[in-house]
mmCIF file with all atom_site columns, C-alpha atoms in Angstrom:
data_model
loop_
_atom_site.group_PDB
_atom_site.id
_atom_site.type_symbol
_atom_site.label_atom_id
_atom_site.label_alt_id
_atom_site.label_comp_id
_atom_site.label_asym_id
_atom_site.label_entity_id
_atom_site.label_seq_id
_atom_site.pdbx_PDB_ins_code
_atom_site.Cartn_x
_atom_site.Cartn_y
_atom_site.Cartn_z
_atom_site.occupancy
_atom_site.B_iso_or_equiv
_atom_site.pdbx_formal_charge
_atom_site.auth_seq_id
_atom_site.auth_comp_id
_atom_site.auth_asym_id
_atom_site.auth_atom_id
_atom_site.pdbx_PDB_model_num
ATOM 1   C CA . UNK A 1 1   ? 58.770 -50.464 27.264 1.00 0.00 ? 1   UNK A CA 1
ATOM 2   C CA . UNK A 1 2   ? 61.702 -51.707 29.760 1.00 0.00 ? 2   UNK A CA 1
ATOM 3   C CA . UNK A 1 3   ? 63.309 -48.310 29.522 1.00 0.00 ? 3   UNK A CA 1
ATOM 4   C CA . UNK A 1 4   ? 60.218 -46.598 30.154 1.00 0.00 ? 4   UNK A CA 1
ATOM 5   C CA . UNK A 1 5   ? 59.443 -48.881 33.744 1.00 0.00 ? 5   UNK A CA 1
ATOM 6   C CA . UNK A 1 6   ? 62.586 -48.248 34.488 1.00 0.00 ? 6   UNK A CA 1
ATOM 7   C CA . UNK A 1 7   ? 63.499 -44.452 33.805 1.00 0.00 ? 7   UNK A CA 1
ATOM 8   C CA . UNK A 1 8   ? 59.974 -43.471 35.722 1.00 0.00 ? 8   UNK A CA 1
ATOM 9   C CA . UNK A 1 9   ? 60.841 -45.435 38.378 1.00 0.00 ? 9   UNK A CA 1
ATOM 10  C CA . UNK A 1 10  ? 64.348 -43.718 39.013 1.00 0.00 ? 10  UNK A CA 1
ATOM 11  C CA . UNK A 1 11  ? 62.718 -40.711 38.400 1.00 0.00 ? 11  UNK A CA 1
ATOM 12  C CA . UNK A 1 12  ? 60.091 -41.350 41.475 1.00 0.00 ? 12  UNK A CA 1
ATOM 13  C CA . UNK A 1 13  ? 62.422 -42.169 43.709 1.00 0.00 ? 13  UNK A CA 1
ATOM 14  C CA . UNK A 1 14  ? 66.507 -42.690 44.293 1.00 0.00 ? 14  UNK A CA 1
ATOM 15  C CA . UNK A 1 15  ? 65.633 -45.740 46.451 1.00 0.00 ? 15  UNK A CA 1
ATOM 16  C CA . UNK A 1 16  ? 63.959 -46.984 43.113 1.00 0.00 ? 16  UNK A CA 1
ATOM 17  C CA . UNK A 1 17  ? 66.820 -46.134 41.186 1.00 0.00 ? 17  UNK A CA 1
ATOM 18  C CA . UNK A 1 18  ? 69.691 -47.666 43.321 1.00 0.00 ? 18  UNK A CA 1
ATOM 19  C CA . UNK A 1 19  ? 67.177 -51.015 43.055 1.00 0.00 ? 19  UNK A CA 1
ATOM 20  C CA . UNK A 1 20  ? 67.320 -51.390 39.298 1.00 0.00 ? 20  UNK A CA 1
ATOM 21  C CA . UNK A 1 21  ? 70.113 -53.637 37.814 1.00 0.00 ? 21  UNK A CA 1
ATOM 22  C CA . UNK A 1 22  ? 72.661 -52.658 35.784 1.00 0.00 ? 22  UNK A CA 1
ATOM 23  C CA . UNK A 1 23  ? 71.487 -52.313 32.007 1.00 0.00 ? 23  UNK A CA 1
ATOM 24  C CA . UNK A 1 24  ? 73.410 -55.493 30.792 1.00 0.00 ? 24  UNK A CA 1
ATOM 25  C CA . UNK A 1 25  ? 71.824 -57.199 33.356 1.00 0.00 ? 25  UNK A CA 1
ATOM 26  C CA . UNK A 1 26  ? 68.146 -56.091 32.708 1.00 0.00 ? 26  UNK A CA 1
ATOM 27  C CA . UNK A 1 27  ? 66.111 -58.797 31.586 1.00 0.00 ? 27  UNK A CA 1
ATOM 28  C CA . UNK A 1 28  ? 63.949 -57.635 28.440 1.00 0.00 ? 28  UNK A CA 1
ATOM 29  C CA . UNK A 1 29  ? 61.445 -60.429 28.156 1.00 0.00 ? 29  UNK A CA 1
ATOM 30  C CA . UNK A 1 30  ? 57.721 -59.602 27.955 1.00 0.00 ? 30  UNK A CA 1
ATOM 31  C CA . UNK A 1 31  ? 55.465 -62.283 29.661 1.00 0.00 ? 31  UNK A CA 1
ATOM 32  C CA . UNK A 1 32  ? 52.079 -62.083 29.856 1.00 0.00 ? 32  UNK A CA 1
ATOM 33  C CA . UNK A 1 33  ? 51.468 -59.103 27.311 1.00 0.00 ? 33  UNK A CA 1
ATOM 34  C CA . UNK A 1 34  ? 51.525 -60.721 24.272 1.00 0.00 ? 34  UNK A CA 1
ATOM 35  C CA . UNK A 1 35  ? 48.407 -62.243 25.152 1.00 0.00 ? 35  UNK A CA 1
ATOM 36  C CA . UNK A 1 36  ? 46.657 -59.282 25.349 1.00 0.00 ? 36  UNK A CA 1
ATOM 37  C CA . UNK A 1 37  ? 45.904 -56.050 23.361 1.00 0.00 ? 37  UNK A CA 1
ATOM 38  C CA . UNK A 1 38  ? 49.351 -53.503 22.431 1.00 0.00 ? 38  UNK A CA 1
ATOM 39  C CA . UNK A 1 39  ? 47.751 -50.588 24.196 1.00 0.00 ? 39  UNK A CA 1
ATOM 40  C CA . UNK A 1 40  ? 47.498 -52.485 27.585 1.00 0.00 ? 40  UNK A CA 1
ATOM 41  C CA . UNK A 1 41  ? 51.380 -54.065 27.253 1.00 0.00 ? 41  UNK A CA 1
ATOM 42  C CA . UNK A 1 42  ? 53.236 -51.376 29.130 1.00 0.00 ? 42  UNK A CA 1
ATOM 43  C CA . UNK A 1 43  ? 50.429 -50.971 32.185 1.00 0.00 ? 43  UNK A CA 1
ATOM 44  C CA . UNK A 1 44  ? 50.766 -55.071 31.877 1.00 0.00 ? 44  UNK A CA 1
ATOM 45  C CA . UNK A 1 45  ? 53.939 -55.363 32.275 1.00 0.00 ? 45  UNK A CA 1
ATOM 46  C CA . UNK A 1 46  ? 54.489 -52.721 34.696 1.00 0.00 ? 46  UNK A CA 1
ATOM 47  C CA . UNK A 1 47  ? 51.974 -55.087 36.952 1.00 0.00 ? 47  UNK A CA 1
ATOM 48  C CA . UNK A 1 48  ? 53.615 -58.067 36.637 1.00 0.00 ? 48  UNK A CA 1
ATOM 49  C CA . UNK A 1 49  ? 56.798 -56.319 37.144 1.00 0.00 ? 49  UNK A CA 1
ATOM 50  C CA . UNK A 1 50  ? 55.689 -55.449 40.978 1.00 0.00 ? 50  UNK A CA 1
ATOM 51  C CA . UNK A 1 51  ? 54.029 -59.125 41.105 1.00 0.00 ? 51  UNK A CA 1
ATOM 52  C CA . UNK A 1 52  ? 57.714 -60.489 40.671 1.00 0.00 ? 52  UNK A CA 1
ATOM 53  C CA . UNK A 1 53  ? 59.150 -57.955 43.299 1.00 0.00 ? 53  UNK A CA 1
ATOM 54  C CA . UNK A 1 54  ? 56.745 -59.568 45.577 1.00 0.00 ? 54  UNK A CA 1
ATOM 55  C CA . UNK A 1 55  ? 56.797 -63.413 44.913 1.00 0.00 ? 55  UNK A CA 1
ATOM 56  C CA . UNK A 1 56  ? 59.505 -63.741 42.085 1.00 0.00 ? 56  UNK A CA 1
ATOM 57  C CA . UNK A 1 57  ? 62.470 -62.355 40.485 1.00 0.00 ? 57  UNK A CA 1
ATOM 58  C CA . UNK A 1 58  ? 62.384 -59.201 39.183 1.00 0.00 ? 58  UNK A CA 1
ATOM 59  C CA . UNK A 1 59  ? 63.629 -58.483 35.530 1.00 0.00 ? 59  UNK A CA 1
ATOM 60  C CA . UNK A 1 60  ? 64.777 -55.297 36.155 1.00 0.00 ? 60  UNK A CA 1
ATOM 61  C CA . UNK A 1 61  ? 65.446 -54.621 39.400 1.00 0.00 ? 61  UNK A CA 1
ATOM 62  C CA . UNK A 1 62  ? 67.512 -56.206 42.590 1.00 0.00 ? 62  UNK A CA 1
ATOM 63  C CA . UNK A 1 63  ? 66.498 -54.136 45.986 1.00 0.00 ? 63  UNK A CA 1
ATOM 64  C CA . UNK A 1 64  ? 69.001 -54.509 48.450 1.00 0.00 ? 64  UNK A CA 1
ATOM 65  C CA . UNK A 1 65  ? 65.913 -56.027 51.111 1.00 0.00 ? 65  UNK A CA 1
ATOM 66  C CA . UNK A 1 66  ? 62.602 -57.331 51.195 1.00 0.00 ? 66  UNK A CA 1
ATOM 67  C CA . UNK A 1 67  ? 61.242 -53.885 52.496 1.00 0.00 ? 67  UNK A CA 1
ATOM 68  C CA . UNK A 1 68  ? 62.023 -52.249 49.482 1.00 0.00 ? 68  UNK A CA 1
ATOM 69  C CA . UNK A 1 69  ? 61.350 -54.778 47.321 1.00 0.00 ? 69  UNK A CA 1
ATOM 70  C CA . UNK A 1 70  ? 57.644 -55.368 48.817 1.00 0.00 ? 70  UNK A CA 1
ATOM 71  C CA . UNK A 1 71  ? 57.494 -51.275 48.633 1.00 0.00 ? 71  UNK A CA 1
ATOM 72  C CA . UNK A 1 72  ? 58.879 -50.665 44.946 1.00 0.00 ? 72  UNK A CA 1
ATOM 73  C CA . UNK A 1 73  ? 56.286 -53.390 43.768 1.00 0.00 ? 73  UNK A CA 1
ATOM 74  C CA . UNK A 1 74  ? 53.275 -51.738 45.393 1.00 0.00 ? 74  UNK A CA 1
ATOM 75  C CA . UNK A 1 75  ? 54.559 -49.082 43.342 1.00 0.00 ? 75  UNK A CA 1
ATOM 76  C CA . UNK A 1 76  ? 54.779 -50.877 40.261 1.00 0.00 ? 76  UNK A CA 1
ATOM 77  C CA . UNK A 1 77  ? 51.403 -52.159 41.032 1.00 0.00 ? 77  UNK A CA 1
ATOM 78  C CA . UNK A 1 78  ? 49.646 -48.701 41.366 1.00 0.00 ? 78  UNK A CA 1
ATOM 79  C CA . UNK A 1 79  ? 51.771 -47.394 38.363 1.00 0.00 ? 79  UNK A CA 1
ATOM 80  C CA . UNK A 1 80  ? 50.902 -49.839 36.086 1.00 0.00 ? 80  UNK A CA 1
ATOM 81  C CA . UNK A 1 81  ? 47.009 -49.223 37.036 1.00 0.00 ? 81  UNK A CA 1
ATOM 82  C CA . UNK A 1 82  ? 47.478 -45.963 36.386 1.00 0.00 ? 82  UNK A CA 1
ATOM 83  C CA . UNK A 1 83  ? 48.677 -46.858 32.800 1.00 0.00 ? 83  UNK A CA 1
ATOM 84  C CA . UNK A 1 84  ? 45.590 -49.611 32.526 1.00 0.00 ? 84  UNK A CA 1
ATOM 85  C CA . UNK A 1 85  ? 43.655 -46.409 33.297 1.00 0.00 ? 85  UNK A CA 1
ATOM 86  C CA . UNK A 1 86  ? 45.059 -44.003 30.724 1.00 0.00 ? 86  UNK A CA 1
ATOM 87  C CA . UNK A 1 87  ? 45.168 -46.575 28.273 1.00 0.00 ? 87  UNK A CA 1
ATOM 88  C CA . UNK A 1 88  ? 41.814 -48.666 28.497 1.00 0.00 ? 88  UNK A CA 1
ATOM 89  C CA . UNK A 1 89  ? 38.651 -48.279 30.201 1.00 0.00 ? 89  UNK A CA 1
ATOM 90  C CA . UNK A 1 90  ? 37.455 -48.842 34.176 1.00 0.00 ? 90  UNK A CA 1
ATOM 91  C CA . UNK A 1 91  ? 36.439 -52.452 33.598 1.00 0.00 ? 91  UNK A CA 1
ATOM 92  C CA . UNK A 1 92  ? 40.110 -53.016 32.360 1.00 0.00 ? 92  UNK A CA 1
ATOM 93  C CA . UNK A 1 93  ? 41.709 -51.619 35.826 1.00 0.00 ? 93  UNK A CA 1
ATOM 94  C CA . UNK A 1 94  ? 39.205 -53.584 37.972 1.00 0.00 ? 94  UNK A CA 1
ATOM 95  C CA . UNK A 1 95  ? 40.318 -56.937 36.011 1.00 0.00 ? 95  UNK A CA 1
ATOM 96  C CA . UNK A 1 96  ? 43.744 -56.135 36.913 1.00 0.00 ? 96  UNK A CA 1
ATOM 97  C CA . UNK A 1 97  ? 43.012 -55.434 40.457 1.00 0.00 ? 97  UNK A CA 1
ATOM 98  C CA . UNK A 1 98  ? 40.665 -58.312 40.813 1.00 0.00 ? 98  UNK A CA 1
ATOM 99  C CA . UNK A 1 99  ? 44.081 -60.491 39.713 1.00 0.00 ? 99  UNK A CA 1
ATOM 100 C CA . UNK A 1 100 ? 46.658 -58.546 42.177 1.00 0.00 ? 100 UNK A CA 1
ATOM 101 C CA . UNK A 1 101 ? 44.220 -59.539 45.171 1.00 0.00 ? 101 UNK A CA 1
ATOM 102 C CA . UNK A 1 102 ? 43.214 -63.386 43.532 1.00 0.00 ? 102 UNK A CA 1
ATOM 103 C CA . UNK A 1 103 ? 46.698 -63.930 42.899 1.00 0.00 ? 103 UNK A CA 1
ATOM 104 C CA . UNK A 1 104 ? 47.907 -62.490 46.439 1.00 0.00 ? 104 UNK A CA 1
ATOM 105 C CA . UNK A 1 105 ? 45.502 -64.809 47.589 1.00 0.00 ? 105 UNK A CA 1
ATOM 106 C CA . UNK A 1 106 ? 46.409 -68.064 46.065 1.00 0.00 ? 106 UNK A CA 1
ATOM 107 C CA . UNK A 1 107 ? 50.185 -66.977 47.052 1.00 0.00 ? 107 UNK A CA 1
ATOM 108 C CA . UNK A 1 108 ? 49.178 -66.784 50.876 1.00 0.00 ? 108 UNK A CA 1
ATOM 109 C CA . UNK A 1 109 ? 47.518 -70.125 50.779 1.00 0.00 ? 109 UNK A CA 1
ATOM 110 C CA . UNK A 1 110 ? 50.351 -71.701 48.933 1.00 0.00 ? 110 UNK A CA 1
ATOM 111 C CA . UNK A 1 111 ? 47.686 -72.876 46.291 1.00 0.00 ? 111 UNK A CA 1
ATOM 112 C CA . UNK A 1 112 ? 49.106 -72.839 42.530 1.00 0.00 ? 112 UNK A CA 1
ATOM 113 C CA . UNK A 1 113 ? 47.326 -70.939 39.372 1.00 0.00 ? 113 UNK A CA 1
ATOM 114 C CA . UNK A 1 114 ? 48.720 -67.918 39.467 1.00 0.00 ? 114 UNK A CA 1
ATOM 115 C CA . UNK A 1 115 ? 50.475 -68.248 36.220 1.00 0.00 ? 115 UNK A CA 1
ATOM 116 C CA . UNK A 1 116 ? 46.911 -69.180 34.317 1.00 0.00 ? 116 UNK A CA 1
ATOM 117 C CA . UNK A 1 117 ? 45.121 -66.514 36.181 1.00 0.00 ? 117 UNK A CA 1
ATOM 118 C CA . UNK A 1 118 ? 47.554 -63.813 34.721 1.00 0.00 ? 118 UNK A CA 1
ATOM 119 C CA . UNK A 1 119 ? 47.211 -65.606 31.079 1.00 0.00 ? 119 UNK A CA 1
ATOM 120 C CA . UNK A 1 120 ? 43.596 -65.655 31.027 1.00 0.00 ? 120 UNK A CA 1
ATOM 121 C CA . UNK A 1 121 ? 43.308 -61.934 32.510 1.00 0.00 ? 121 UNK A CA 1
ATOM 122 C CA . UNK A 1 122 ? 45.682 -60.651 30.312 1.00 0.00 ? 122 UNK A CA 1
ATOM 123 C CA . UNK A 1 123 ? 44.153 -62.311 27.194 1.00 0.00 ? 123 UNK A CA 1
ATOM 124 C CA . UNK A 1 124 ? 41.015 -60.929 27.939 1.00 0.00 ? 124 UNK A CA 1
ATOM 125 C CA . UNK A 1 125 ? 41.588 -57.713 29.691 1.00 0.00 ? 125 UNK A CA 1
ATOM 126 C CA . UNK A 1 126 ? 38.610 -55.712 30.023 1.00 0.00 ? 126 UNK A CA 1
ATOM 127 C CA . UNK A 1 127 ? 36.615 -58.047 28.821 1.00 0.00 ? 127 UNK A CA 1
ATOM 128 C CA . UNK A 1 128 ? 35.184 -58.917 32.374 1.00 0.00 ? 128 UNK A CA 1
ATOM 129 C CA . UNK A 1 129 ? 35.494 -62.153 34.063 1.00 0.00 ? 129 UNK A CA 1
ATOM 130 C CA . UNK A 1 130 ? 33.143 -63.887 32.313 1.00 0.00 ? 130 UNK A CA 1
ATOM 131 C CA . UNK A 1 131 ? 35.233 -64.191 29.383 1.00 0.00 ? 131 UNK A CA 1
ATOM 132 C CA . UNK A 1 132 ? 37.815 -65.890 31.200 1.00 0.00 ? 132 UNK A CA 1
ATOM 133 C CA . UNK A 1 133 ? 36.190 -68.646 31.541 1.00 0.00 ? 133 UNK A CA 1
ATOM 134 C CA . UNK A 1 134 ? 35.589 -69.192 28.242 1.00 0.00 ? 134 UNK A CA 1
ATOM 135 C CA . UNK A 1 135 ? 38.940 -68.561 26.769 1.00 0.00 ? 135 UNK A CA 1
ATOM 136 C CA . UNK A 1 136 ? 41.036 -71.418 25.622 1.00 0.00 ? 136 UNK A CA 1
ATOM 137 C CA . UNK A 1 137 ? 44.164 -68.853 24.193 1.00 0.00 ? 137 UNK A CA 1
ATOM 138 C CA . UNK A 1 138 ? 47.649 -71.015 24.010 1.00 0.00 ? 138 UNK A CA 1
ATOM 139 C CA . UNK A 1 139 ? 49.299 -69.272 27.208 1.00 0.00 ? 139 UNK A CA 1
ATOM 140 C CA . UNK A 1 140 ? 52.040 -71.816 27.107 1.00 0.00 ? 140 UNK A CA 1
ATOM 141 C CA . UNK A 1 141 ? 54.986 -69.274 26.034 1.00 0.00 ? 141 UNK A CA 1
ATOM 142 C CA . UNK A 1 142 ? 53.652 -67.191 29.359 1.00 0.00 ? 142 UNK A CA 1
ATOM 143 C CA . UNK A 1 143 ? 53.210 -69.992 31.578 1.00 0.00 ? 143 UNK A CA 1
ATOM 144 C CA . UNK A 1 144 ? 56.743 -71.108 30.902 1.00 0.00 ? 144 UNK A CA 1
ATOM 145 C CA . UNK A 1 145 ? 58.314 -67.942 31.470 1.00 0.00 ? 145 UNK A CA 1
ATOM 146 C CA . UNK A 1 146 ? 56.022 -67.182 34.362 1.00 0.00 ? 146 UNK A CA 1
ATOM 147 C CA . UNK A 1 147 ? 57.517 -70.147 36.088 1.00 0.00 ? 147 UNK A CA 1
ATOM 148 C CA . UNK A 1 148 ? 61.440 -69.555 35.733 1.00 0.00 ? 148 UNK A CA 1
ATOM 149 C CA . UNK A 1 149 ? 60.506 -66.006 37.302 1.00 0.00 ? 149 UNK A CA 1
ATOM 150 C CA . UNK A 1 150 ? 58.661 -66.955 40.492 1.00 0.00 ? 150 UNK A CA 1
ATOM 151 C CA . UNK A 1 151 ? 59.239 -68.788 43.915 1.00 0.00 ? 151 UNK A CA 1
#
């Protein structure tokens, strides 16, 4: 899964492939996929992957700014809905783009959650939001690691 984030990434772009790390310092820990269904890990992760560019640190890559970082995440972001797409159905995408824009949201009014939002979204992922509110999953693996990766 890493590999494959990474290698398309280079492959879109050289600015993308001068961000990544070096491959001993890549960090290979899945967060918020586990929760969820296989098929849906690689979009997943690809997600979160942009959501750490933005408000965290990244796992595999280190831009040299904050331009590139906030433009290689949008990236991440569309790629990984592309791989939602391919992999699931519609409802599955618009869960995922429901959490980019509640979890932007929460991060521009300094309000905490994110962390449970992406559990309960991936645990549930295409399920709708009405199942969220009724899942009680153990997210507390995620919600640990979510932590030590963001601001």
């Amino acid at each position: 899964m890493w590999g494959t984030i990474a290698q398309e990434a280079a492959a879109e772009s050289p600015l993308w492939a001068d961000a990544l790390r070096p491959a001993g310092e890549r960090e290979h820990e899945p967060v918020f996929s586990p929760l969820g269904e296989e098929r849906y890990a690689l979009g997943l992760e690809t997600i979160y992957e942009g959501y750490l560019l933005h408000y965290g640190r990244s796992r595999l890559f280190a831009p040299a700014d904050d331009d590139t970082a906030l433009l290689l995440g949008d990236y991440l972001y569309a790629h990984g809905l592309v791989r939602i797409a391919q992999a699931g159905t519609v409802e599955a995408v618009a869960d995922l783009a429901a959490l980019i824009s509640h979890c932007a949201q929460l991060r521009a009014d300094g309000l905490p959650g994110d962390g449970e939002a992406w559990a309960a979204t991936a645990a549930t992922l295409g399920a709708g939001p009405a199942s969220r509110s009724a899942w009680s999953g153990d997210a507390g693996a995620a919600l640990k690691a979510h932590r030590a990766l963001v601001s």
